[in-house]
N, CA and C atoms as an extended XYZ file, in Angstrom:
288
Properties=species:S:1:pos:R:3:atomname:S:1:resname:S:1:resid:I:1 pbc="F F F"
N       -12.876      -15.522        2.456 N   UNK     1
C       -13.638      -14.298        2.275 CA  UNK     1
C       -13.506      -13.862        0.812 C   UNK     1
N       -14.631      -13.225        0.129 N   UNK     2
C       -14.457      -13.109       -1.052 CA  UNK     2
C       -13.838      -11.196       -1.426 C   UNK     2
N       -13.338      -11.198       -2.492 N   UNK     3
C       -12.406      -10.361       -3.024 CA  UNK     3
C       -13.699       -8.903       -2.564 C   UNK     3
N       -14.954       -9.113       -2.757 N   UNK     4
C       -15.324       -7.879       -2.662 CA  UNK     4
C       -15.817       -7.398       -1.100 C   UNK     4
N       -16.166       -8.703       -0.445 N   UNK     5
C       -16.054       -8.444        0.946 CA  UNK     5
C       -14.684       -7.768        1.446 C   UNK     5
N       -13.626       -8.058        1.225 N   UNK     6
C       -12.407       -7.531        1.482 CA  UNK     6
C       -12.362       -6.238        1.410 C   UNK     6
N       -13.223       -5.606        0.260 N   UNK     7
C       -12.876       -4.400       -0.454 CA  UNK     7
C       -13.770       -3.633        0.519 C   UNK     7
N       -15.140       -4.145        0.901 N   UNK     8
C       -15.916       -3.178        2.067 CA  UNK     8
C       -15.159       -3.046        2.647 C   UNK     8
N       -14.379       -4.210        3.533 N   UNK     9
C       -14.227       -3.915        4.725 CA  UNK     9
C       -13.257       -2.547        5.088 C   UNK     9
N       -12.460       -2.513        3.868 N   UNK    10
C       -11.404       -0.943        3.996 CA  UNK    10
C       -12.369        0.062        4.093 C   UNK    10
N       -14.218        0.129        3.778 N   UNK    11
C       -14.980        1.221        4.102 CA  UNK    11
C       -15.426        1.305        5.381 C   UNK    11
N       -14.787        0.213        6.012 N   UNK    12
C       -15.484        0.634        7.255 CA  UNK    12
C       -14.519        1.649        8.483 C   UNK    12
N       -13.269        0.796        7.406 N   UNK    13
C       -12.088        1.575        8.116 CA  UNK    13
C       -12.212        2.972        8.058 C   UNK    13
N       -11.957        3.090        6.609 N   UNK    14
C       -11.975        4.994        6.405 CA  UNK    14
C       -13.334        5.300        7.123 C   UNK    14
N       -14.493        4.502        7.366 N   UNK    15
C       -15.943        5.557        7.870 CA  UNK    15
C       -15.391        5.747        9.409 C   UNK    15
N       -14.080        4.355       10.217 N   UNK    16
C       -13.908        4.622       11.408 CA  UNK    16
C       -13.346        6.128       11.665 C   UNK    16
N       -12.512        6.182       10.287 N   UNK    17
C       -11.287        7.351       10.406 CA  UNK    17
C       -11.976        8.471       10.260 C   UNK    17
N       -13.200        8.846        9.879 N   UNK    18
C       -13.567        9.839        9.295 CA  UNK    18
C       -13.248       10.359        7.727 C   UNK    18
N       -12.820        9.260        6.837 N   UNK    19
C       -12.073        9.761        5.810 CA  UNK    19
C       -12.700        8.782        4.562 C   UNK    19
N       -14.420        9.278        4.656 N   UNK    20
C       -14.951        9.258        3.503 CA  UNK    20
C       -15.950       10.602        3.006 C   UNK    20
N       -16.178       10.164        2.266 N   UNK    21
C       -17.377       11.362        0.888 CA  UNK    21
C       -18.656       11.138        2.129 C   UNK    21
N       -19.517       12.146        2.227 N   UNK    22
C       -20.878       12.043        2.780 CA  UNK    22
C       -21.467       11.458        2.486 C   UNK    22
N       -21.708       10.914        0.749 N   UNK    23
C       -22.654        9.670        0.477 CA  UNK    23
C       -22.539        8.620        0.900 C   UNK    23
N       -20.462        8.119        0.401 N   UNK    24
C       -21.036        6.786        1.413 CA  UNK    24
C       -21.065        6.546        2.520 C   UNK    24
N       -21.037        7.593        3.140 N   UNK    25
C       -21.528        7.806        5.125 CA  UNK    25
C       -22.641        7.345        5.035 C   UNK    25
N       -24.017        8.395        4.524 N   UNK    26
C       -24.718        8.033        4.668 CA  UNK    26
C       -25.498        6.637        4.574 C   UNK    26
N       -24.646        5.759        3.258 N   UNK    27
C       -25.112        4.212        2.641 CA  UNK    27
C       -24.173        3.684        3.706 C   UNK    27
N       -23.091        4.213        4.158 N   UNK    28
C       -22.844        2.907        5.521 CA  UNK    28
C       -23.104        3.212        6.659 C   UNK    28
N       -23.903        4.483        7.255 N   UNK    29
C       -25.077        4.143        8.064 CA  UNK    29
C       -26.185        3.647        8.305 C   UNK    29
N       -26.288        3.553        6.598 N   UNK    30
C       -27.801        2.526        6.352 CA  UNK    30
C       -27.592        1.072        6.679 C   UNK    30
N       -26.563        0.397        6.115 N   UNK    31
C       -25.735       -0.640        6.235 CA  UNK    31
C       -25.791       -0.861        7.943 C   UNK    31
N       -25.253        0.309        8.913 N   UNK    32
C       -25.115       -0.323       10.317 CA  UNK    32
C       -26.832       -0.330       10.881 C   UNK    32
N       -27.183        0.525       10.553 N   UNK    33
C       -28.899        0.240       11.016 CA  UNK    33
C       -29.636       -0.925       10.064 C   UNK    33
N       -29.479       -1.323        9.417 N   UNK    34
C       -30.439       -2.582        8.893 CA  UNK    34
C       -29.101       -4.371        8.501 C   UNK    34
N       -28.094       -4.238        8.818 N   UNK    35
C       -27.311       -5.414        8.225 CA  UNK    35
C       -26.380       -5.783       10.231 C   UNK    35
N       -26.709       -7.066       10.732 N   UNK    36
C       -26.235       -7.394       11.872 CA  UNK    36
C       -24.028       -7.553       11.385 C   UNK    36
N       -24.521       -8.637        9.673 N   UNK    37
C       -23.427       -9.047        9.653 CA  UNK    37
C       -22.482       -7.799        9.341 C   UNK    37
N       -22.831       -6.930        9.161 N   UNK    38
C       -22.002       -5.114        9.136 CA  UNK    38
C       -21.438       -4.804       10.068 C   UNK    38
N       -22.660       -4.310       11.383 N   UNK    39
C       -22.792       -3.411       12.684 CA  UNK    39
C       -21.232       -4.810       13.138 C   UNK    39
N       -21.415       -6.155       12.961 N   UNK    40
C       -20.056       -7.044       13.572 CA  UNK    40
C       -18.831       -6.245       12.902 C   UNK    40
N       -18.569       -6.501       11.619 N   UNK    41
C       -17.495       -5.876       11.058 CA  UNK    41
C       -16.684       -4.655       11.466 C   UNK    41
N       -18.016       -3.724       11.666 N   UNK    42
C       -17.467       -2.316       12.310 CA  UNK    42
C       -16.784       -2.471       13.363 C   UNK    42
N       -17.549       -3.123       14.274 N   UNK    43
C       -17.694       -2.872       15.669 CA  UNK    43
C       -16.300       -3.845       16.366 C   UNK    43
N       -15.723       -4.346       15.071 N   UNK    44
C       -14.732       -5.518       15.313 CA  UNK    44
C       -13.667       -4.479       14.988 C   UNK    44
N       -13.631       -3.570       14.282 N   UNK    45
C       -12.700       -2.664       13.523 CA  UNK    45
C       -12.190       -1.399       14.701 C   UNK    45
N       -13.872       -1.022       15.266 N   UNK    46
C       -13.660       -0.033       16.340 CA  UNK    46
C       -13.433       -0.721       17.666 C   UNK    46
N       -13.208       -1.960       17.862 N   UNK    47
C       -12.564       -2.293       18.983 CA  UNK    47
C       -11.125       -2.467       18.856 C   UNK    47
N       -10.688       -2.933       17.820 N   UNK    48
C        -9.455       -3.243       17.501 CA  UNK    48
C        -8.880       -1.883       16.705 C   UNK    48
N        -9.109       -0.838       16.910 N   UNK    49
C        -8.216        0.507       16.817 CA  UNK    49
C        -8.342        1.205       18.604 C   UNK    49
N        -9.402        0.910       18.791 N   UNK    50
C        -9.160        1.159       20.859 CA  UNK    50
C        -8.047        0.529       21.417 C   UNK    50
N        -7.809       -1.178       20.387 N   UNK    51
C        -7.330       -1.693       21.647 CA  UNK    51
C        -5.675       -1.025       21.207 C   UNK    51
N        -5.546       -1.178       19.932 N   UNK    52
C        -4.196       -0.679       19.380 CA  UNK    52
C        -3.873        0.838       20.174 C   UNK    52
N        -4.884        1.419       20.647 N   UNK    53
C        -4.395        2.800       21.139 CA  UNK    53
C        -4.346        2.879       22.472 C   UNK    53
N        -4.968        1.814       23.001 N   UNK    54
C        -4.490        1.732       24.225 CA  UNK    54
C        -3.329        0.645       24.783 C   UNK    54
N        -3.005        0.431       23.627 N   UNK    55
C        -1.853       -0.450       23.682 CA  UNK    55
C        -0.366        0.131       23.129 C   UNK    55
N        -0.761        1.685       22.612 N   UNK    56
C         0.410        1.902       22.276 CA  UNK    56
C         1.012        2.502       23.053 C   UNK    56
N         2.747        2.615       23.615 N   UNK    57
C         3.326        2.907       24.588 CA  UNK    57
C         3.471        4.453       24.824 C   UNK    57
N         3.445        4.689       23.755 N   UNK    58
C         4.174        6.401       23.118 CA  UNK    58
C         2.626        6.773       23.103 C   UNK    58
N         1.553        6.435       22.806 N   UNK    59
C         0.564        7.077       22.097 CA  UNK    59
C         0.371        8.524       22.416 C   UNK    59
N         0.279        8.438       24.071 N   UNK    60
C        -0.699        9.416       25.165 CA  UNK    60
C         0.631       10.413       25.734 C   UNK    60
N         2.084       10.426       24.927 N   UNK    61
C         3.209       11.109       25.713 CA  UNK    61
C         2.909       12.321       24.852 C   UNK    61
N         2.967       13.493       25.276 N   UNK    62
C         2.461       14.603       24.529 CA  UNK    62
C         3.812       15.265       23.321 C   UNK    62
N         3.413       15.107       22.026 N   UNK    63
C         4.464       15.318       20.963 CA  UNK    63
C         5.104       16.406       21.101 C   UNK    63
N         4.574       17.512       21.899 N   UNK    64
C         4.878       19.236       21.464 CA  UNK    64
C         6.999       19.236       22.321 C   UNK    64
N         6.860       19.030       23.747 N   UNK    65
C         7.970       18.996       24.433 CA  UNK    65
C         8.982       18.319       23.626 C   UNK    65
N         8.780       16.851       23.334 N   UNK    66
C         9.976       16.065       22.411 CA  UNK    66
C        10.531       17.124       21.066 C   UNK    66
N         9.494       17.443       20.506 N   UNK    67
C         9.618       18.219       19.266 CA  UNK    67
C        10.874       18.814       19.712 C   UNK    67
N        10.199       20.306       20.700 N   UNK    68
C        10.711       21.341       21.253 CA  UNK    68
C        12.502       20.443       21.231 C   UNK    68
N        12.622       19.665       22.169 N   UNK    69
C        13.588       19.583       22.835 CA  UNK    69
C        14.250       18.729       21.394 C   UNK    69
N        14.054       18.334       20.420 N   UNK    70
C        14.886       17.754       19.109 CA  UNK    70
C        15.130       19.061       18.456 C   UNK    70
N        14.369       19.970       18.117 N   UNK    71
C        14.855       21.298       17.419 CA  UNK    71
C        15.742       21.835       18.236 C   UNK    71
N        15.837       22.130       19.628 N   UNK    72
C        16.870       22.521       20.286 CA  UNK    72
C        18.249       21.621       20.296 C   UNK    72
N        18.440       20.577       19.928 N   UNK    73
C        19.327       20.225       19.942 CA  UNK    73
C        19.962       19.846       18.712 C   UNK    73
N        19.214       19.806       17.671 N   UNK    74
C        19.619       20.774       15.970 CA  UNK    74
C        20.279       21.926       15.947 C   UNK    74
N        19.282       22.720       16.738 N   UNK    75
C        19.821       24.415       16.507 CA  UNK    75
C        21.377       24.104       17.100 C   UNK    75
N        21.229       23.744       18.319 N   UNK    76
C        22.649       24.182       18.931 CA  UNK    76
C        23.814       23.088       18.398 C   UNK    76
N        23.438       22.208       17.673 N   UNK    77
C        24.339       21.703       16.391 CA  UNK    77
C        24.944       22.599       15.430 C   UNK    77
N        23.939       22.523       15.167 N   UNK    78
C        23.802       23.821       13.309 CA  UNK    78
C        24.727       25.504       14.179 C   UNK    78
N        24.259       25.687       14.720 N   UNK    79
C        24.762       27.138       15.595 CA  UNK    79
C        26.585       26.167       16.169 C   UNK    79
N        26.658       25.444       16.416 N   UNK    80
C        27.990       24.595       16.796 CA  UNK    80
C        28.794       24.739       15.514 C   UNK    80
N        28.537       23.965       14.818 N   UNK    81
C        28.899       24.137       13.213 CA  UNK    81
C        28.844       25.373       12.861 C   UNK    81
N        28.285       26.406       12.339 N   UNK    82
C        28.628       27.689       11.700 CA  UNK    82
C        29.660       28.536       12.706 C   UNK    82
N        29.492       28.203       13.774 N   UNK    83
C        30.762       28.626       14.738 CA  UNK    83
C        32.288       28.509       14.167 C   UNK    83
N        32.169       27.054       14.594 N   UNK    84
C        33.425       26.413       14.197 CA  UNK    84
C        33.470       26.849       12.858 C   UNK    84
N        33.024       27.286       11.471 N   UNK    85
C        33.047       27.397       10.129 CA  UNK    85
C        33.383       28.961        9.731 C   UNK    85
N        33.008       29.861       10.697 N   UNK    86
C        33.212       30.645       11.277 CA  UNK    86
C        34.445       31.314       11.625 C   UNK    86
N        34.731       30.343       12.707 N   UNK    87
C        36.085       30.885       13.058 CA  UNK    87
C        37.684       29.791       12.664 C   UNK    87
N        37.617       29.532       11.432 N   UNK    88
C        38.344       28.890       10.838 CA  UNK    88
C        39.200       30.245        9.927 C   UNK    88
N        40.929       29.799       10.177 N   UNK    89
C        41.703       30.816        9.563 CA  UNK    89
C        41.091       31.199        8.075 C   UNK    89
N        40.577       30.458        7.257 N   UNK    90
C        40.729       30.772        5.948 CA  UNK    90
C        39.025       31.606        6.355 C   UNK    90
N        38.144       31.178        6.841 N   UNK    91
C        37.176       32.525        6.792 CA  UNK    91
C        37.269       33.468        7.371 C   UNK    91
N        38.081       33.630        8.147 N   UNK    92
C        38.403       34.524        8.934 CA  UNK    92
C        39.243       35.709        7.793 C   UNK    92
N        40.182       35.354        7.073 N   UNK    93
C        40.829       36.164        5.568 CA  UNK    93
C        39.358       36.742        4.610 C   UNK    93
N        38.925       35.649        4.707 N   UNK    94
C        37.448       36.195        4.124 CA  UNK    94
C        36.727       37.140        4.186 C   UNK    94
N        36.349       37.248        5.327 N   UNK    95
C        35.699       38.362        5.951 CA  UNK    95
C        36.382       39.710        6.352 C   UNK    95
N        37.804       39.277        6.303 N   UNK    96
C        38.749       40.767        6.506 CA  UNK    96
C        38.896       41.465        4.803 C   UNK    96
């Protein structure tokens, strides 16, 4: 494959991602309505990010709960620690 074919093909990626400029949306919608050997490229790109997402194990486990439950078990680290730091003889002189 040649060096500049290579270089489209990362446009088809970002047009999958949503993460181009409107112009060249519009020139690589022109591209999928008039070029067969394109509409393949894409359509090879948007199958193979389906299949990766339906192949990933974690994808579909909802992030918010894990979060929740890793900050809670920081806090009550960090809150463990200033305890103990806390009630250590020499801060304890400190604070008196």
């Amino acid at each position: 494959m040649e060096e500049s074919n290579k270089e489209t093909e990362w446009w088809w990626i970002d047009f999958l991602e949503n993460e181009i400029s409107l112009e060249l949306e519009r020139d690589l919608q022109a591209l999928l309505e008039h070029s067969d050997e394109d509409r393949k490229i894409f359509e090879n790109f948007r199958l193979l990010k389906e299949w990766l997402a339906e192949s990933d194990p974690v994808g579909n486990w909802p992030l918010e709960p894990r979060l929740e439950r890793l900050c809670a078990k920081i806090m009550a680290v960090v809150k463990d620690e200033e305890g103990q730091f806390l009630a250590t003889p020499e801060t304890k002189s400190l604070r008196a």
